[in-house]
PDB file of C-alpha atoms in Angstrom:
ATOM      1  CA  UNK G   1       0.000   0.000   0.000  1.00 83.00           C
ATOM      2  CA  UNK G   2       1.906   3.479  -0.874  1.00 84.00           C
ATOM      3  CA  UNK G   3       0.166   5.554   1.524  1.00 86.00           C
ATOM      4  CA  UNK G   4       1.885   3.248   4.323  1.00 88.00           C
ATOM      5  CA  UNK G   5       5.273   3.654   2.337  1.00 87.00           C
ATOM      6  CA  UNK G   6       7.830   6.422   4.283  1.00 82.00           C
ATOM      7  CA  UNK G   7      10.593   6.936   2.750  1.00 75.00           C
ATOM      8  CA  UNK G   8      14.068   7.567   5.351  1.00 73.00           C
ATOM      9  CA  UNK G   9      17.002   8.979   3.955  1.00 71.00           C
ATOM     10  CA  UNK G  10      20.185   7.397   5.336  1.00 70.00           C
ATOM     11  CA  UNK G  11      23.003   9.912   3.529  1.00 69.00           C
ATOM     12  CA  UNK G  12      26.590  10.587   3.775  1.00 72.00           C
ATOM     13  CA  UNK G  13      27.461  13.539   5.290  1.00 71.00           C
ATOM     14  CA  UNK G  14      30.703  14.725   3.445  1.00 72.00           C
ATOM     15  CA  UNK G  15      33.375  17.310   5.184  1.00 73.00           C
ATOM     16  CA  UNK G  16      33.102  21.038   3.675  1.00 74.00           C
ATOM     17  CA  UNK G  17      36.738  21.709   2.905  1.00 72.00           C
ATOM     18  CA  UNK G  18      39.197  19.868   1.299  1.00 76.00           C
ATOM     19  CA  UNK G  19      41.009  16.598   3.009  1.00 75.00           C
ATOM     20  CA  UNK G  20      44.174  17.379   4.511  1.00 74.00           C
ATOM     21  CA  UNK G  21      47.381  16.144   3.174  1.00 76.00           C
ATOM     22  CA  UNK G  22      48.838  13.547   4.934  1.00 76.00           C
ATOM     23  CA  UNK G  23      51.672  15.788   7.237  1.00 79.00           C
ATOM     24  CA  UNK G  24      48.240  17.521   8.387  1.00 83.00           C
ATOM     25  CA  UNK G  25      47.302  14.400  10.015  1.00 91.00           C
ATOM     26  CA  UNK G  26      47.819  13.488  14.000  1.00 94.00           C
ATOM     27  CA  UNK G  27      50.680  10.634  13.491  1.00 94.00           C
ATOM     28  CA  UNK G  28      49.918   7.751  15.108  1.00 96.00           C
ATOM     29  CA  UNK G  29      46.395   8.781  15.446  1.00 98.00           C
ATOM     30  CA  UNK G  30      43.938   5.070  14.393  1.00 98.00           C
ATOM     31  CA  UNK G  31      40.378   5.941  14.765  1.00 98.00           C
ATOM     32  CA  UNK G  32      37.266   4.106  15.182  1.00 98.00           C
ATOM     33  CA  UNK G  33      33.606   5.279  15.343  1.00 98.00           C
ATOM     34  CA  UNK G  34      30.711   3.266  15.771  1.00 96.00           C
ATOM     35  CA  UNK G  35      28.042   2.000  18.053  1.00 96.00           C
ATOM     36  CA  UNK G  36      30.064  -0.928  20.648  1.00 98.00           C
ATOM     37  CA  UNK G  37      28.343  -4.204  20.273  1.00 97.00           C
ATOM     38  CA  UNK G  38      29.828  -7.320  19.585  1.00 97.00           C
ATOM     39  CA  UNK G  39      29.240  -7.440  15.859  1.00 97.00           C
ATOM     40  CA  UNK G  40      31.615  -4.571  15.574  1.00 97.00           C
ATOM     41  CA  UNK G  41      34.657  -6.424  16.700  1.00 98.00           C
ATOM     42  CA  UNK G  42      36.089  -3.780  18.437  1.00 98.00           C
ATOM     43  CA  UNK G  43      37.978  -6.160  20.305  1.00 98.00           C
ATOM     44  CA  UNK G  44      40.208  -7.019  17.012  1.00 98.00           C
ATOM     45  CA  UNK G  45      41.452  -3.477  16.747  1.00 98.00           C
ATOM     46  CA  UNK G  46      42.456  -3.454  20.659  1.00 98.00           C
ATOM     47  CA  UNK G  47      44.025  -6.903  20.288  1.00 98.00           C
ATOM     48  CA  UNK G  48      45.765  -5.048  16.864  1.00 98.00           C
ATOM     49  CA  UNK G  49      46.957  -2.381  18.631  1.00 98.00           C
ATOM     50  CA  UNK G  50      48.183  -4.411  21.703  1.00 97.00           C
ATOM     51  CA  UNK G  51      50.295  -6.271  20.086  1.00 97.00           C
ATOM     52  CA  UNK G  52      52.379  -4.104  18.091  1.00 97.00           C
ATOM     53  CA  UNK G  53      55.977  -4.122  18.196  1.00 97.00           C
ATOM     54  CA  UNK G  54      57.169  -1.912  21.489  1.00 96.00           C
ATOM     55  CA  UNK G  55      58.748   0.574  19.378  1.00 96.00           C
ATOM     56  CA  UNK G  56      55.547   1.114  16.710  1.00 96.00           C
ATOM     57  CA  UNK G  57      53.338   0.910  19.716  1.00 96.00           C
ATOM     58  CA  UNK G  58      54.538   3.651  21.757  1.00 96.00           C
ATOM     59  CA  UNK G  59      53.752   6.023  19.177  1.00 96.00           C
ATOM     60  CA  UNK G  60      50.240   4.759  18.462  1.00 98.00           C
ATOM     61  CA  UNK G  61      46.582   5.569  19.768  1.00 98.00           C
ATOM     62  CA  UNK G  62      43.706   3.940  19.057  1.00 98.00           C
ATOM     63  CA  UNK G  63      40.894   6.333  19.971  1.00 98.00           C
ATOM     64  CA  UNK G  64      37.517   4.504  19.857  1.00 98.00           C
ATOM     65  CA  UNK G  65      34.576   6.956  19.806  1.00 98.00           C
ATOM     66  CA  UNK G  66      31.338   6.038  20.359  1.00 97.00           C
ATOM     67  CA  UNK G  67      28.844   3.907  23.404  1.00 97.00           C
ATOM     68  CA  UNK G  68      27.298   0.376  23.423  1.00 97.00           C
ATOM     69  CA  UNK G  69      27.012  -2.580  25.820  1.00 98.00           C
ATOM     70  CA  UNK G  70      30.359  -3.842  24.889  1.00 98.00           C
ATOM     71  CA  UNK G  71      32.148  -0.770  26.693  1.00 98.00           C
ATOM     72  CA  UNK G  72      32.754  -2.293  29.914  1.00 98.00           C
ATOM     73  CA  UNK G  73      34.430  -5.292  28.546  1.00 98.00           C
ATOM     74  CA  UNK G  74      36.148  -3.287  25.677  1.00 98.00           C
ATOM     75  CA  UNK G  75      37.249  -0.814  28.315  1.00 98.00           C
ATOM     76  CA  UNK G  76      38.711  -3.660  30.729  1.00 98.00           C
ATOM     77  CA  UNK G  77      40.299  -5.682  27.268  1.00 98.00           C
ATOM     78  CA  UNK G  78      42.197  -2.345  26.545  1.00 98.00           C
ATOM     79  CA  UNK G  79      43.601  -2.146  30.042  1.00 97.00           C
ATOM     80  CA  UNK G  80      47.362  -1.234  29.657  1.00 95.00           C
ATOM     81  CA  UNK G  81      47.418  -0.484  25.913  1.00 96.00           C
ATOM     82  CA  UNK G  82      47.279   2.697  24.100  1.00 97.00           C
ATOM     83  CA  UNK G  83      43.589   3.170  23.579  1.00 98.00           C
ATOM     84  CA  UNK G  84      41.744   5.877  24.524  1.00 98.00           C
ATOM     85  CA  UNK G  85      37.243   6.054  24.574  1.00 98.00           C
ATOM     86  CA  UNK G  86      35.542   9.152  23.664  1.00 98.00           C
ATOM     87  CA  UNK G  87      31.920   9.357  24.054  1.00 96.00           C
ATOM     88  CA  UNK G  88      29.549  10.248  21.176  1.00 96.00           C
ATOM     89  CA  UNK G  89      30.445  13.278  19.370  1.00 95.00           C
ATOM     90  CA  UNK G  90      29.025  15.760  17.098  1.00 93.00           C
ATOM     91  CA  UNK G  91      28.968  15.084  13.506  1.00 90.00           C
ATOM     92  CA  UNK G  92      30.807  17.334  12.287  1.00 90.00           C
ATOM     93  CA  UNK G  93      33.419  17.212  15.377  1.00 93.00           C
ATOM     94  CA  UNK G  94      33.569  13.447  13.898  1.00 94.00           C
ATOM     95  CA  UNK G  95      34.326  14.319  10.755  1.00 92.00           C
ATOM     96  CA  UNK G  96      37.160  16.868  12.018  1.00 92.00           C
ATOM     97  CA  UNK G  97      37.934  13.826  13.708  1.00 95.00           C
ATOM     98  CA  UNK G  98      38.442  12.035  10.707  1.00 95.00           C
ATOM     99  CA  UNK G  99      40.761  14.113   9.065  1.00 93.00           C
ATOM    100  CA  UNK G 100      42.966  13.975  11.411  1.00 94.00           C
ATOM    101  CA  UNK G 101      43.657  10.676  11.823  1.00 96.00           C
ATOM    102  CA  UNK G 102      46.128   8.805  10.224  1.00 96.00           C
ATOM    103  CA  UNK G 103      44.171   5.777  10.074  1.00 97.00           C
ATOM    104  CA  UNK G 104      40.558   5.014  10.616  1.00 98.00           C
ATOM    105  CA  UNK G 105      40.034   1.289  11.100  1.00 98.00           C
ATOM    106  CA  UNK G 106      36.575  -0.987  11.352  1.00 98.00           C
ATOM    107  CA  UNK G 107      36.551  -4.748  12.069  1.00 98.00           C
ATOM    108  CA  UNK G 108      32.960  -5.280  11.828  1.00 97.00           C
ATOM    109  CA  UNK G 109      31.839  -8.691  10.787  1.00 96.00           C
ATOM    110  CA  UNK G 110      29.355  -7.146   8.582  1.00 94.00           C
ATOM    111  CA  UNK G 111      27.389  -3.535   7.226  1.00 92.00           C
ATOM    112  CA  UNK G 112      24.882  -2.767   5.918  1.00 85.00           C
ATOM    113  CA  UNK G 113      25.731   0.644   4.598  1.00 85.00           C
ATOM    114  CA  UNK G 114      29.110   1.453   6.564  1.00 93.00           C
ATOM    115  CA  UNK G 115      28.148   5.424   6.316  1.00 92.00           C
ATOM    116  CA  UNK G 116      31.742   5.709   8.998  1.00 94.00           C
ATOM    117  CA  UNK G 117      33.748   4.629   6.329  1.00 95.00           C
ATOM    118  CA  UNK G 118      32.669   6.224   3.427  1.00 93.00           C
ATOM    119  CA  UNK G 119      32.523   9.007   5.785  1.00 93.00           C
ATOM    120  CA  UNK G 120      36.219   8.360   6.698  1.00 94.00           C
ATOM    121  CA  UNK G 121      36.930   7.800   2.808  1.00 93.00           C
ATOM    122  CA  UNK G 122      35.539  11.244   2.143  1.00 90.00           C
ATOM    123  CA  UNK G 123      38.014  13.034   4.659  1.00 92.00           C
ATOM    124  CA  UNK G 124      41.402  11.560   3.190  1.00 91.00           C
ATOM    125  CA  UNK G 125      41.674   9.124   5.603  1.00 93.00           C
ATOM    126  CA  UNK G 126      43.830   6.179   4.865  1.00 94.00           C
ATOM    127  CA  UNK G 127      41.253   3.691   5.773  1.00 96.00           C
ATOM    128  CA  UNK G 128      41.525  -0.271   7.523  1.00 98.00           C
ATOM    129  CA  UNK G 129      38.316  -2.268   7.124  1.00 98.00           C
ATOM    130  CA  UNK G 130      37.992  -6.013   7.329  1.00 97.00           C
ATOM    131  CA  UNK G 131      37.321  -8.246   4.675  1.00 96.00           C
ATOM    132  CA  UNK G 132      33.634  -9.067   5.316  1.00 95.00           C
ATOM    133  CA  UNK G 133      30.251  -8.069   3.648  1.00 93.00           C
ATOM    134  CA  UNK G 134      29.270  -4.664   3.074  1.00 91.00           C
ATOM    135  CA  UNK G 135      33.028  -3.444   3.746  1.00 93.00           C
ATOM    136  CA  UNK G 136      34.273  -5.629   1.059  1.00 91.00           C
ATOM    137  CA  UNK G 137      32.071  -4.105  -1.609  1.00 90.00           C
ATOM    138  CA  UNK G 138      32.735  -0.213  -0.166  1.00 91.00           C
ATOM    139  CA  UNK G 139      36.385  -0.497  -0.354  1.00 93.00           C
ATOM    140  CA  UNK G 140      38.810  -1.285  -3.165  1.00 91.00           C
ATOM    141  CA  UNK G 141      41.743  -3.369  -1.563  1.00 93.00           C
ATOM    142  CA  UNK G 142      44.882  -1.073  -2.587  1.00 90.00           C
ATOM    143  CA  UNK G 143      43.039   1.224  -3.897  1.00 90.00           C
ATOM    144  CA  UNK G 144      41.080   2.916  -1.842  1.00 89.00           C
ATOM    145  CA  UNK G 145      42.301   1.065   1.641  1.00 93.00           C
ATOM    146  CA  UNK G 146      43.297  -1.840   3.171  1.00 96.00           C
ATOM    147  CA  UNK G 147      41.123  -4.853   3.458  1.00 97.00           C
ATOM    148  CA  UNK G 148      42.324  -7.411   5.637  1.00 98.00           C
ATOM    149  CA  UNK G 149      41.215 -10.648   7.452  1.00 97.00           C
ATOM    150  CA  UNK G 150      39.564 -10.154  10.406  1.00 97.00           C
ATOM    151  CA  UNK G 151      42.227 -11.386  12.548  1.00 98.00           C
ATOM    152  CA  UNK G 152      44.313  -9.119  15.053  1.00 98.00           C
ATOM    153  CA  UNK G 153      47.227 -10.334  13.530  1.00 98.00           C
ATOM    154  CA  UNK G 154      46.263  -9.157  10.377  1.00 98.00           C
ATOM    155  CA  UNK G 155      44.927  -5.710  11.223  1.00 98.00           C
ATOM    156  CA  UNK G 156      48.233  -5.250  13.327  1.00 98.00           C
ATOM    157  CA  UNK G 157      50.321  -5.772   9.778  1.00 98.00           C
ATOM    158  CA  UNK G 158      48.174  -3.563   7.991  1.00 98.00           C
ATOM    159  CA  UNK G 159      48.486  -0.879  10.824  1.00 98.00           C
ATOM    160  CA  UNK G 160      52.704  -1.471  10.520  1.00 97.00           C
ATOM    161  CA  UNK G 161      52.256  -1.170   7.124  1.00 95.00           C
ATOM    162  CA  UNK G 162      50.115   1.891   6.519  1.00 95.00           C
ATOM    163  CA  UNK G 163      51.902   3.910   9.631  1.00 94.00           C
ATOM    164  CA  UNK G 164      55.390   3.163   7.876  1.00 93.00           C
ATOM    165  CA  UNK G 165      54.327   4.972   4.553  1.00 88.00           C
ATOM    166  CA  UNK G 166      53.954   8.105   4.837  1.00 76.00           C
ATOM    167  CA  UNK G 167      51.909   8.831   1.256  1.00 76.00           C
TER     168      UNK G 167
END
């Protein structure tokens, strides 16, 4: 029936200057965004980060942004590493956010429309997504990011990778 038919816009909001150039960007600086439930995997980019070499490690931060039942354990998983929460933010602090990072990572075992990372891709960022539906089809592996297993190990080589080229 079309009178029952409402239609709900779920855009990309896109950054109104220009993406930094890469020397603009907060070195070091990984980024995630996003609500914190399991499905997110959250826990893959802590794990990442954790186990970086000493000397890469030191000069990372993984700033997760964003709330969700997962927090607690997230929060107590990251104990001792370089990770830092942030609650919720703005939209367009996000996408300030965004551009300033030098990586923005997502580990999610699936999307539906990952409106973060094209987000993220709209900024400049170098982005880090795992290989798994909906981020598999929104990023180009080596072209437009990385796209990696879904394995800490895996998102820590990507992470050594990107942070050790600086283009």
């Amino acid at each position: 029936e079309p009178r029952r038919t409402v239609l709900i816009p779920n855009y990309v909001v896109t950054p109104d200057a220009e993406p930094p150039d890469a020397a603009a960007r907060e070195p070091g600086l990984i980024l995630y965004a996003g609500q914190l439930i399991r499905r997110k995997r959250v826990d893959v980019l802590i794990d990442a980060v954790a186990g970086l070499p000493e000397e890469v490690r030191a000069g990372v931060t993984l700033e997760v942004v964003g709330d969700g039942v997962e927090l607690p354990a997230l929060r107590q998983r990251a104990a001792g590493s370089p990770v830092v929460f942030r609650e919720r933010m703005a939209h367009h602090d996000l996408l300030r956010r965004m551009g300033e990072c030098a990586i923005y990572a997502q580990a999610s075992e699936m999307e539906g429309h990952p409106k973060t990372v094209l987000e993220a891709l709209s900024t400049g960022a170098p982005t880090l997504v795992a290989d798994s539906p909906g981020l598999a089809s929104t990023v180009l592996h080596g072209v437009t990011g990385l796209r990696v297993q879904n394995t800490a190990a895996a998102f820590g080589q990507a992470i050594r990778e990107l942070l050790a080229d600086p283009d």
